[in-house]
mmCIF file with all atom_site columns, C-alpha atoms in Angstrom:
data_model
loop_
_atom_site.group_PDB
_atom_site.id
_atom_site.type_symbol
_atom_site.label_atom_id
_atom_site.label_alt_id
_atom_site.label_comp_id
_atom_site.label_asym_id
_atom_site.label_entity_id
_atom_site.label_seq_id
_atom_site.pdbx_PDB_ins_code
_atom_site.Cartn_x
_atom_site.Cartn_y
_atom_site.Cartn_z
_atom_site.occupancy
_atom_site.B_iso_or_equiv
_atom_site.pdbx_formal_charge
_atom_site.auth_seq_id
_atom_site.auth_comp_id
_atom_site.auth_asym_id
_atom_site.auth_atom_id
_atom_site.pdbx_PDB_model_num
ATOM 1   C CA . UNK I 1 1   ? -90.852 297.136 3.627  1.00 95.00 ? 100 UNK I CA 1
ATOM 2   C CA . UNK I 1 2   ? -87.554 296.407 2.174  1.00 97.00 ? 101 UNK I CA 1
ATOM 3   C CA . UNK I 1 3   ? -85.198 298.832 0.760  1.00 98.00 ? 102 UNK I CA 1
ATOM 4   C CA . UNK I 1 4   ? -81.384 298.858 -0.683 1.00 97.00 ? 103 UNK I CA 1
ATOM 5   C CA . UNK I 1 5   ? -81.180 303.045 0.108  1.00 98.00 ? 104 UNK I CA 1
ATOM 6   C CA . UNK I 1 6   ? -81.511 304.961 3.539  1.00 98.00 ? 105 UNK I CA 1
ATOM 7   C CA . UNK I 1 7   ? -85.234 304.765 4.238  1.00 98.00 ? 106 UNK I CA 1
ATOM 8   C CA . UNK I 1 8   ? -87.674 306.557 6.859  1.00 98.00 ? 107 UNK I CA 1
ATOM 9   C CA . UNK I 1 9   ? -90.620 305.031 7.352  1.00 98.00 ? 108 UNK I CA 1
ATOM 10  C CA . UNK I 1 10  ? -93.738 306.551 6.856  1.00 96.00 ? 109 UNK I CA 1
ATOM 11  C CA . UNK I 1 11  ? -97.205 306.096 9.075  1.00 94.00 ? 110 UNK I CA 1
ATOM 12  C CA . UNK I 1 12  ? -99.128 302.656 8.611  1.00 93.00 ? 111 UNK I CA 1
ATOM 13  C CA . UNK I 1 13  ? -95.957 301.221 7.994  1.00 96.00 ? 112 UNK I CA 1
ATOM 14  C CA . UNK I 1 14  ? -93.984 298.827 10.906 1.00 97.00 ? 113 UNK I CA 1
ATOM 15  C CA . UNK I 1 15  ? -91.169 296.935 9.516  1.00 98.00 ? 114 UNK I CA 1
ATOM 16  C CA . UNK I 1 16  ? -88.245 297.526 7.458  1.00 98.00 ? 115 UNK I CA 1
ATOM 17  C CA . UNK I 1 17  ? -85.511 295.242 6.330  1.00 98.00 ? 116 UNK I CA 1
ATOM 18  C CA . UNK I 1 18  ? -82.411 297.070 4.699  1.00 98.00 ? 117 UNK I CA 1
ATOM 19  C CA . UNK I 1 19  ? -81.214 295.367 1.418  1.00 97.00 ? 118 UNK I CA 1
ATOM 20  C CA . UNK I 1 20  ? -78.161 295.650 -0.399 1.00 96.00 ? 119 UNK I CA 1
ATOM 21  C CA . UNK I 1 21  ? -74.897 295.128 0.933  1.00 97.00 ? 120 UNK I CA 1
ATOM 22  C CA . UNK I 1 22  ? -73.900 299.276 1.247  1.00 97.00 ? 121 UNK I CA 1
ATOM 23  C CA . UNK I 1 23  ? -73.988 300.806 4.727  1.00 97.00 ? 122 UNK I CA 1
ATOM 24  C CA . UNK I 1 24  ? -76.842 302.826 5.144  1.00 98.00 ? 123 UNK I CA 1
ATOM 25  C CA . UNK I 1 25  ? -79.552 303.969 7.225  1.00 98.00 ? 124 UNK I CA 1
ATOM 26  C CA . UNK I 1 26  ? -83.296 303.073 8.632  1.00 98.00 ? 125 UNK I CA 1
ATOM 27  C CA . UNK I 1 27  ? -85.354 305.229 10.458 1.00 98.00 ? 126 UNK I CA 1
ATOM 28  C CA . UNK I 1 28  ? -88.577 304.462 12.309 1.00 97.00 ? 127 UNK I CA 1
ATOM 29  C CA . UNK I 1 29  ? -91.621 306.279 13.422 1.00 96.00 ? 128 UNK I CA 1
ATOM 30  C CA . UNK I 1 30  ? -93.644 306.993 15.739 1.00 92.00 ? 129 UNK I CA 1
ATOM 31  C CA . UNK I 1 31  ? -95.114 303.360 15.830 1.00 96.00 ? 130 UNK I CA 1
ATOM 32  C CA . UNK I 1 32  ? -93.374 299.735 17.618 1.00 97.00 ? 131 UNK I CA 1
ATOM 33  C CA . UNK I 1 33  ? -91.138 299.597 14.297 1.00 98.00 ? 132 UNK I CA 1
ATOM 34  C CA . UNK I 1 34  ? -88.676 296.300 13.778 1.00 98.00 ? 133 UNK I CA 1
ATOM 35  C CA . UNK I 1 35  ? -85.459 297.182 11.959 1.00 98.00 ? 134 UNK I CA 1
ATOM 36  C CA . UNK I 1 36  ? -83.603 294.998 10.414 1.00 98.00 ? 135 UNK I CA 1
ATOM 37  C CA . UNK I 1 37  ? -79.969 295.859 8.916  1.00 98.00 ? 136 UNK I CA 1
ATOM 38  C CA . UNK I 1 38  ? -77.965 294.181 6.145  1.00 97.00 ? 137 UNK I CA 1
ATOM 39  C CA . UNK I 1 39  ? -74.443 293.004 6.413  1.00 96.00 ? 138 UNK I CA 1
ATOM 40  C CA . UNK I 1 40  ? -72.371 295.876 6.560  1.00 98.00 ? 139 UNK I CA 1
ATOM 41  C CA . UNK I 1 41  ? -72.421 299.195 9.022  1.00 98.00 ? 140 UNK I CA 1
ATOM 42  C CA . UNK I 1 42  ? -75.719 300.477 9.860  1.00 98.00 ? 141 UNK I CA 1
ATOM 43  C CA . UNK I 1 43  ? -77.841 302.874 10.778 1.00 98.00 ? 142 UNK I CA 1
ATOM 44  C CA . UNK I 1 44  ? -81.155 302.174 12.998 1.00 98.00 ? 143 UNK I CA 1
ATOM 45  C CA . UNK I 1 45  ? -82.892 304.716 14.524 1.00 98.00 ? 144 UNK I CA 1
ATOM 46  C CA . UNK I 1 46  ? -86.474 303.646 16.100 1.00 95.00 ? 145 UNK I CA 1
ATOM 47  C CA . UNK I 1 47  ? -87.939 307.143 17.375 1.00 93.00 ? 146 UNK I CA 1
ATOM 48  C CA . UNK I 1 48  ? -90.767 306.421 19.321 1.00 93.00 ? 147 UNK I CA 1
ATOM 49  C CA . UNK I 1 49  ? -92.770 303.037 20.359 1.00 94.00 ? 148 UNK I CA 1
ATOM 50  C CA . UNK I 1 50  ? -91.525 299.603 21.415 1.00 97.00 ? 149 UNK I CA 1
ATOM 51  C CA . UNK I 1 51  ? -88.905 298.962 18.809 1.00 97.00 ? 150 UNK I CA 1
ATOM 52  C CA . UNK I 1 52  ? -87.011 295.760 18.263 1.00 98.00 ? 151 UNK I CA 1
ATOM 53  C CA . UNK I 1 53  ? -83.600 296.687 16.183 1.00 98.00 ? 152 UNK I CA 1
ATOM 54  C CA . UNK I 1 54  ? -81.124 294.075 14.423 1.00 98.00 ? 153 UNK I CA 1
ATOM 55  C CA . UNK I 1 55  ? -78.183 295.786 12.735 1.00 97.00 ? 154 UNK I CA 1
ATOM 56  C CA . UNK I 1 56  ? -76.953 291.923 11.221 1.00 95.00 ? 155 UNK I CA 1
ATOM 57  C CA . UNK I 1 57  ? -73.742 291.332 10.988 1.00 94.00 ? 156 UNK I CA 1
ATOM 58  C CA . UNK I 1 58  ? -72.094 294.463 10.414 1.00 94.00 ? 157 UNK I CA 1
ATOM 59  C CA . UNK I 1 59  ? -70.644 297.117 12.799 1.00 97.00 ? 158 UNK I CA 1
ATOM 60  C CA . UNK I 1 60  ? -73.848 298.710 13.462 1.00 98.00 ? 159 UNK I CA 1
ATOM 61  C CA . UNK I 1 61  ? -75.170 302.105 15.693 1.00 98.00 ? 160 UNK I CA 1
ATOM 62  C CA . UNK I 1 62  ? -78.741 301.623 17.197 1.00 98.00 ? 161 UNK I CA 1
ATOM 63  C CA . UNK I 1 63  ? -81.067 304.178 19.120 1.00 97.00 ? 162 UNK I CA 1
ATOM 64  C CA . UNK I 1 64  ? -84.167 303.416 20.006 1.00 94.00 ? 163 UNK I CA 1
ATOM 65  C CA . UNK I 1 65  ? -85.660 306.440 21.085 1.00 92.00 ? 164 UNK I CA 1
ATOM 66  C CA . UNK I 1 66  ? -88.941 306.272 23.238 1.00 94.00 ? 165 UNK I CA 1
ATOM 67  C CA . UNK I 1 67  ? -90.374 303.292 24.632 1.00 95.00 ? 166 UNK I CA 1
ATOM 68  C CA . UNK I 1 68  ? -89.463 300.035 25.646 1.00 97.00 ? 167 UNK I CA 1
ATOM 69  C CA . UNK I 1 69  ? -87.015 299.295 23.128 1.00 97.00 ? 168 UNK I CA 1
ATOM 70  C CA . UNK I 1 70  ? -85.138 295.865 22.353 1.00 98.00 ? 169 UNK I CA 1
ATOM 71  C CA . UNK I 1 71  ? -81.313 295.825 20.218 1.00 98.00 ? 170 UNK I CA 1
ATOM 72  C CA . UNK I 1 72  ? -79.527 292.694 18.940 1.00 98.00 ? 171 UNK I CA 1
ATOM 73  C CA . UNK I 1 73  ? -76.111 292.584 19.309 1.00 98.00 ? 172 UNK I CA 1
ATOM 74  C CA . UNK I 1 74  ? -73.623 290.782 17.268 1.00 97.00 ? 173 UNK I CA 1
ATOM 75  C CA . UNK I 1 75  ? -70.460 292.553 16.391 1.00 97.00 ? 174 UNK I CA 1
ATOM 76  C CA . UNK I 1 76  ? -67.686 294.292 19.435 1.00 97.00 ? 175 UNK I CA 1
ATOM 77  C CA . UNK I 1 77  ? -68.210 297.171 16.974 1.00 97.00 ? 176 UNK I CA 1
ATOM 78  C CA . UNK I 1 78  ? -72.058 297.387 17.444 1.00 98.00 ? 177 UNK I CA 1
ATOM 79  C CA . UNK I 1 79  ? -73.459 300.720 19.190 1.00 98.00 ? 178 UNK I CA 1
ATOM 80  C CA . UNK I 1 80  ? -76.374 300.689 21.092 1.00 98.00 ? 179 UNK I CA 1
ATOM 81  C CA . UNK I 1 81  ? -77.705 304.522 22.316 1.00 95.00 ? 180 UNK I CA 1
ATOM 82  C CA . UNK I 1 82  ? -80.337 305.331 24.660 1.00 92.00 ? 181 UNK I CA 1
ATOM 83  C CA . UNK I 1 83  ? -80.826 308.542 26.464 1.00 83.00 ? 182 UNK I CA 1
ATOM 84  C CA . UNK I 1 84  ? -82.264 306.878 29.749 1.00 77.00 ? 183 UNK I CA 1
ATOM 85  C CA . UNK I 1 85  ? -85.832 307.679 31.163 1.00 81.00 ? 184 UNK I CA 1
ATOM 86  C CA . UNK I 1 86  ? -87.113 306.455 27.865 1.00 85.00 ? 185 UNK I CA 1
ATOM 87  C CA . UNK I 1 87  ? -88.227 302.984 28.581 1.00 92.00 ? 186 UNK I CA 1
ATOM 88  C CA . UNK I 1 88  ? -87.208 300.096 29.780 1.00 96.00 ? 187 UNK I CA 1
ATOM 89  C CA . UNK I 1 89  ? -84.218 298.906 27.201 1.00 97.00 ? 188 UNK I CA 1
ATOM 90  C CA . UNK I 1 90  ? -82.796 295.259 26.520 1.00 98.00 ? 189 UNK I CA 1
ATOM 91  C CA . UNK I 1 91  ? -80.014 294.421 24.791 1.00 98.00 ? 190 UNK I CA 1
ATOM 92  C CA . UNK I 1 92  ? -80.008 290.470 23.523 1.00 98.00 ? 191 UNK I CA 1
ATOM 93  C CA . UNK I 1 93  ? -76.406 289.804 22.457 1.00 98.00 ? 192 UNK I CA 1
ATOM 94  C CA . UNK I 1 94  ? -74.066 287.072 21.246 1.00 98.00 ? 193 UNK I CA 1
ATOM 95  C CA . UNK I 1 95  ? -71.362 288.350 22.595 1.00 98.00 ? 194 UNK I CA 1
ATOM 96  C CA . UNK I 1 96  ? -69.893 289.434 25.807 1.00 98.00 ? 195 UNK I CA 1
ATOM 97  C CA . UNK I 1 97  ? -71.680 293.120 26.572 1.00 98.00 ? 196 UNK I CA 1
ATOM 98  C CA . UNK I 1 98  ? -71.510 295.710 29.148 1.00 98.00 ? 197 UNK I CA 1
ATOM 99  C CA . UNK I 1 99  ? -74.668 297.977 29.425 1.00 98.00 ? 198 UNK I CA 1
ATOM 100 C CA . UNK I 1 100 ? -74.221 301.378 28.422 1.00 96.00 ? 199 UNK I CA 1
ATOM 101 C CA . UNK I 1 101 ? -76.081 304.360 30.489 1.00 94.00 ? 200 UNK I CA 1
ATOM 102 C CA . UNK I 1 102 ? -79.693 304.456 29.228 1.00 94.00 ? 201 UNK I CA 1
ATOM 103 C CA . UNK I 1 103 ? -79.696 300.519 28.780 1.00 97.00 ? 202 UNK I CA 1
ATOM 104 C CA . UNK I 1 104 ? -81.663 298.543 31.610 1.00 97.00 ? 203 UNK I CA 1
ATOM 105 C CA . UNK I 1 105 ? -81.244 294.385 30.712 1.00 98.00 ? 204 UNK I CA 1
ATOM 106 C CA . UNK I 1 106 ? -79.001 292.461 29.179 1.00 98.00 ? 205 UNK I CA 1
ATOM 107 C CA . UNK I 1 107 ? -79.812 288.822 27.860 1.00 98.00 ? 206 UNK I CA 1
ATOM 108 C CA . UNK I 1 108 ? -76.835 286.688 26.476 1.00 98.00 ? 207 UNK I CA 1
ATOM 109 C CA . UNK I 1 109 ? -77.857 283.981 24.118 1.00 98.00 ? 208 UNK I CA 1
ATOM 110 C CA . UNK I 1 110 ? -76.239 280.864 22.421 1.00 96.00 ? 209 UNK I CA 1
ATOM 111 C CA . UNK I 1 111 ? -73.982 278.900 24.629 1.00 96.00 ? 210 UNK I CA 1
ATOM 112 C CA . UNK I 1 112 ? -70.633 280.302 24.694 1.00 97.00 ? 211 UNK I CA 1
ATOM 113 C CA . UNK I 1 113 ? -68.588 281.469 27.921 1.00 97.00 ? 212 UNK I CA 1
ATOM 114 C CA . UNK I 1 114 ? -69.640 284.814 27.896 1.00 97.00 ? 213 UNK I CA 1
ATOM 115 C CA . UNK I 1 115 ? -69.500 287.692 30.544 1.00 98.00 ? 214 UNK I CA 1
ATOM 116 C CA . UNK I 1 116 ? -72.361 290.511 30.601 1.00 98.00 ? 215 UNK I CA 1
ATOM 117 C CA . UNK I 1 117 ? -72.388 293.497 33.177 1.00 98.00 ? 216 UNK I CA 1
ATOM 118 C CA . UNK I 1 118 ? -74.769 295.645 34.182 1.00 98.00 ? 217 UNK I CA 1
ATOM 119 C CA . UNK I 1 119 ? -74.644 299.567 35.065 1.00 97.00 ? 218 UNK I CA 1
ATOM 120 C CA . UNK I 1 120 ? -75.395 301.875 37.647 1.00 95.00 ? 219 UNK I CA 1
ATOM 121 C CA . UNK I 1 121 ? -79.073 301.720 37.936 1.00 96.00 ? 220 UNK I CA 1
ATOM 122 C CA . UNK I 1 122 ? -81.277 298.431 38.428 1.00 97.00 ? 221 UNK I CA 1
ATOM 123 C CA . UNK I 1 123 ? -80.578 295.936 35.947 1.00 98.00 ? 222 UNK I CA 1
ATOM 124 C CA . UNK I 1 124 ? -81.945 292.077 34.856 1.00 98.00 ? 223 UNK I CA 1
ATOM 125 C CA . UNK I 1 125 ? -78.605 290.383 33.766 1.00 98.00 ? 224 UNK I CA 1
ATOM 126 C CA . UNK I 1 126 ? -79.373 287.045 32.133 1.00 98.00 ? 225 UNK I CA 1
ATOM 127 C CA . UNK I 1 127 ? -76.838 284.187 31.059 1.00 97.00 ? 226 UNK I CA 1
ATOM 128 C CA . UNK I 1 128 ? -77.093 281.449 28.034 1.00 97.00 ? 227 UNK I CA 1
ATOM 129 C CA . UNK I 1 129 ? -75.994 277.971 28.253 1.00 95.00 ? 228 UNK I CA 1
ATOM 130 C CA . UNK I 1 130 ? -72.378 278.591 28.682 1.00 96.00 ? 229 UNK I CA 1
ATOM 131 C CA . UNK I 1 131 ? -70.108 279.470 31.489 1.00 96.00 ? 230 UNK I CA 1
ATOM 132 C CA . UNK I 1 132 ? -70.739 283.288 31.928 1.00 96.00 ? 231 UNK I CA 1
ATOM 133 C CA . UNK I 1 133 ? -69.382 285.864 34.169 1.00 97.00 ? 232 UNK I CA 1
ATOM 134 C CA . UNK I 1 134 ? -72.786 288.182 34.969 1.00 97.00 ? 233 UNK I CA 1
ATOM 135 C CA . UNK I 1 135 ? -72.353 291.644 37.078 1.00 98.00 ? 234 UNK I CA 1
ATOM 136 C CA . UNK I 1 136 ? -74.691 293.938 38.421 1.00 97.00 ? 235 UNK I CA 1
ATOM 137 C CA . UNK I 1 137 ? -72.608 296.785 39.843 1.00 96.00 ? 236 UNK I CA 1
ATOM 138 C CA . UNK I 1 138 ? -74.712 299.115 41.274 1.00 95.00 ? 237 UNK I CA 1
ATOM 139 C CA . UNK I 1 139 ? -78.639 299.232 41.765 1.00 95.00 ? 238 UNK I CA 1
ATOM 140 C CA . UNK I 1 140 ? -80.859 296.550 42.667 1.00 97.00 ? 239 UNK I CA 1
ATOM 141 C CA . UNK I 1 141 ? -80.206 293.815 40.060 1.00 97.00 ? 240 UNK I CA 1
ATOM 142 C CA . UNK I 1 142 ? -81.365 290.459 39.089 1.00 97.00 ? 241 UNK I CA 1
ATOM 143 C CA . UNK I 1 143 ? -78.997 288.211 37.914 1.00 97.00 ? 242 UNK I CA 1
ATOM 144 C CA . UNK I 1 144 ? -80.103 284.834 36.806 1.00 96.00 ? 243 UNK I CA 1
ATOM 145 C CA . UNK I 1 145 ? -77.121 282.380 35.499 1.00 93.00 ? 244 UNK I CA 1
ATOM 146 C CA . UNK I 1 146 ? -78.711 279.903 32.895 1.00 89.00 ? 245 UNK I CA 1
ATOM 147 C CA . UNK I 1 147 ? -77.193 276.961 32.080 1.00 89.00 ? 246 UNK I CA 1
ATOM 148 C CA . UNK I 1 148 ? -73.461 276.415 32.742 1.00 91.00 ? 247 UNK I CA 1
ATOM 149 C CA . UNK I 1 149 ? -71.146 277.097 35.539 1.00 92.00 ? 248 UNK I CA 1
ATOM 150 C CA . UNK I 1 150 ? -71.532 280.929 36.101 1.00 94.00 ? 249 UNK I CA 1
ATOM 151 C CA . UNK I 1 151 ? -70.064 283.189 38.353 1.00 95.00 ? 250 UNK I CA 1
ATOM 152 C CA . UNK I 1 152 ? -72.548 285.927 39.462 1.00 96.00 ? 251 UNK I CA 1
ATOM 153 C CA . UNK I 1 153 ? -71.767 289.169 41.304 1.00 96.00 ? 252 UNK I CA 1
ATOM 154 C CA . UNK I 1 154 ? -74.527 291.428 42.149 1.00 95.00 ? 253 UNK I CA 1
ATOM 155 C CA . UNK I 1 155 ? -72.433 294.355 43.472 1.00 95.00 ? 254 UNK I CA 1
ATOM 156 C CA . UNK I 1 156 ? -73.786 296.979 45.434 1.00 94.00 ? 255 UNK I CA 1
ATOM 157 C CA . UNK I 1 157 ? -77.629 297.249 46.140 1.00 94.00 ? 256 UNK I CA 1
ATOM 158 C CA . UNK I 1 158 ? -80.411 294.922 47.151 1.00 95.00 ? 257 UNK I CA 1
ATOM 159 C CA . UNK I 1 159 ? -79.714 292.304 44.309 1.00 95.00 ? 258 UNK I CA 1
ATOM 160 C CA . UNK I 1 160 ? -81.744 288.494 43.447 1.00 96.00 ? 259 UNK I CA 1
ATOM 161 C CA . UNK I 1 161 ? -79.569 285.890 42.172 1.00 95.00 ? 260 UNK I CA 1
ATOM 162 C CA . UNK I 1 162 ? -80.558 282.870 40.998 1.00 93.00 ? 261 UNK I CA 1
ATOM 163 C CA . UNK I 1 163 ? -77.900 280.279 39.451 1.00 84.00 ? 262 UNK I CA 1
ATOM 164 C CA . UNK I 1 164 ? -78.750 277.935 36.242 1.00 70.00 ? 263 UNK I CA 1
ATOM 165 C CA . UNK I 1 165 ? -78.736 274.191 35.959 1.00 66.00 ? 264 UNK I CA 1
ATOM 166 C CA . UNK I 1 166 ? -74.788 273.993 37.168 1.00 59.00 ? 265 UNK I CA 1
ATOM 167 C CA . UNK I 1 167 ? -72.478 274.562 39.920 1.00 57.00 ? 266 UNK I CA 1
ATOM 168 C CA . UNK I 1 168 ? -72.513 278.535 40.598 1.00 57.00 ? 267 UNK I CA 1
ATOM 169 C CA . UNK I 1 169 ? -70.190 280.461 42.611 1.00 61.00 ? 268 UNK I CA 1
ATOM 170 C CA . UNK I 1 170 ? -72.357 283.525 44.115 1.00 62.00 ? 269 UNK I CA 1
ATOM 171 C CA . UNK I 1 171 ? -70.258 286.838 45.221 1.00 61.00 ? 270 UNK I CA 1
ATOM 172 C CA . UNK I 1 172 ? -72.357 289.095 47.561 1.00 57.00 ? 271 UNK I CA 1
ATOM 173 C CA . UNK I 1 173 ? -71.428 292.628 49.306 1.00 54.00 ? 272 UNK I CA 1
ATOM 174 C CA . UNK I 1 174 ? -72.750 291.174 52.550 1.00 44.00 ? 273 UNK I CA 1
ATOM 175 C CA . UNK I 1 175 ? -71.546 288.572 55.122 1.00 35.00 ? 274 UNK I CA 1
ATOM 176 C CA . UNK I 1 176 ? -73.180 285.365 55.682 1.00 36.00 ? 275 UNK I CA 1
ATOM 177 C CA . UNK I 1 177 ? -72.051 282.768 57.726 1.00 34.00 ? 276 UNK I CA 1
ATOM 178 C CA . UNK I 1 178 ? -74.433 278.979 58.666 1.00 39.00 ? 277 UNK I CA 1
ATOM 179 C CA . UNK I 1 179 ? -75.669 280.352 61.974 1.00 36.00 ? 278 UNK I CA 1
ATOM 180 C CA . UNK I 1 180 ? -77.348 283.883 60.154 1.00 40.00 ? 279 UNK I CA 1
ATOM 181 C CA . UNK I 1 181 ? -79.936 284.631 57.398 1.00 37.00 ? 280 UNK I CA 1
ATOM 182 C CA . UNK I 1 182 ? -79.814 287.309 55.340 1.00 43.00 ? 281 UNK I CA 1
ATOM 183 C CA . UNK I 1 183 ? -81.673 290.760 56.059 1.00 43.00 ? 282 UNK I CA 1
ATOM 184 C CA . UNK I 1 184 ? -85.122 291.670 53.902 1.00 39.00 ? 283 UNK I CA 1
ATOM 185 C CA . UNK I 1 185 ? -82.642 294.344 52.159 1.00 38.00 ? 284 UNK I CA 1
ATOM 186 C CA . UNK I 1 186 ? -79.484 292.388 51.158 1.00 40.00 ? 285 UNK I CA 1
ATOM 187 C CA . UNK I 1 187 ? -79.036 290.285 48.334 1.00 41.00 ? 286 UNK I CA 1
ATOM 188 C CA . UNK I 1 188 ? -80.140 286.894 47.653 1.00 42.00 ? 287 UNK I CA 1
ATOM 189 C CA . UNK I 1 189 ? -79.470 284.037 45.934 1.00 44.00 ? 288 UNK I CA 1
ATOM 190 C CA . UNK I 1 190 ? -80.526 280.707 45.085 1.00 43.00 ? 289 UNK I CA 1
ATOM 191 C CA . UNK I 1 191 ? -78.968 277.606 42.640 1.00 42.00 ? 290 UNK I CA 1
ATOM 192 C CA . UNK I 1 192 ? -80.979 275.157 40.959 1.00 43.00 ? 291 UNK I CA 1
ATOM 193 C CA . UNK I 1 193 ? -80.435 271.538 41.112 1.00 39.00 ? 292 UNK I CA 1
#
């Protein structure tokens, strides 16, 4: 379905794609709904189901709703809303991102030197081919560099770390030296050749 005017779709229906170049607004149901937005400021709102939203290239505000929802991000101005306890939420972006409360993963994409952090509760933080900067702050995170030379820092918690194809410097909360392994319940890591 493609329209050029706020829509809402209706049941039996999946997809929309917003046309036009006005800011305006699409609304999902109760199904796993993709919404795609136009070029300026949107709207997406998903409601229930496993939604996958894509504002395009303007500043746009996402909420998934219920379910195991999935938001391209493109634009510093982009909003991405979730409640938390609604799914598991991932956020694929372009540019360098910080997960909001409610928001579980974060995948960067492309290959530019980007930097994407995690929040309080237990999050997958994923690089792209560039040099990236990846945080997990609190919770039990998985942080897994990509290509480049990253820097990864799991923070607090019981994190897995796993550098790309480069050189990557791993930060832990625990102390390691040659003649001790690490305990069951403290982080660790691992580079690939």
């Amino acid at each position: 379905m493609t329209s050029s005017i706020s829509y809402t779709l209706g049941t039996e229906v999946e997809n929309l794609v917003l046309g036009g170049s006005a800011g305006i607004s699409g609304t999902g149901n109760g199904g796993d709904n993709v919404l795609t937005g136009n070029g300026a400021a949107n709207t997406l709102t998903g409601l229930a189901g496993a939604d996958f939203l894509d504002g395009g290239a303007g500043a746009d505000t996402m909420a998934g709703g219920l379910g195991d929802d999935t938001y391209v991000v493109d634009s510093t101005g982009d909003v991405v809303s979730e409640s938390g306890g609604d799914g598991t939420d991932t956020v694929i972006s372009s540019i360098a991102y910080t997960l909001a409360t409610g928001l579980e993963n974060v995948t960067l994409t492309g290959n530019a030197a980007l930097n994407a952090t995690g929040n309080a509760v237990a999050n997958i933080v994923t690089g792209n081919d560039g040099d990236n900067a990846l945080a997990g702050l609190a919770g039990d995170d998985r942080l897994t560099g990509g290509g480049g030379n990253d820097r990864l820092d799991g923070g607090t918690g019981a994190d897995a770390m796993a550098g790309g194809s480069a050189t990557t410097p791993i930060r832990s909360t625990m102390s390691v030296t040659p003649s001790t392994r690490p305990a069951a319940t403290a982080s660790t890591w691992s580079t690939a050749a």
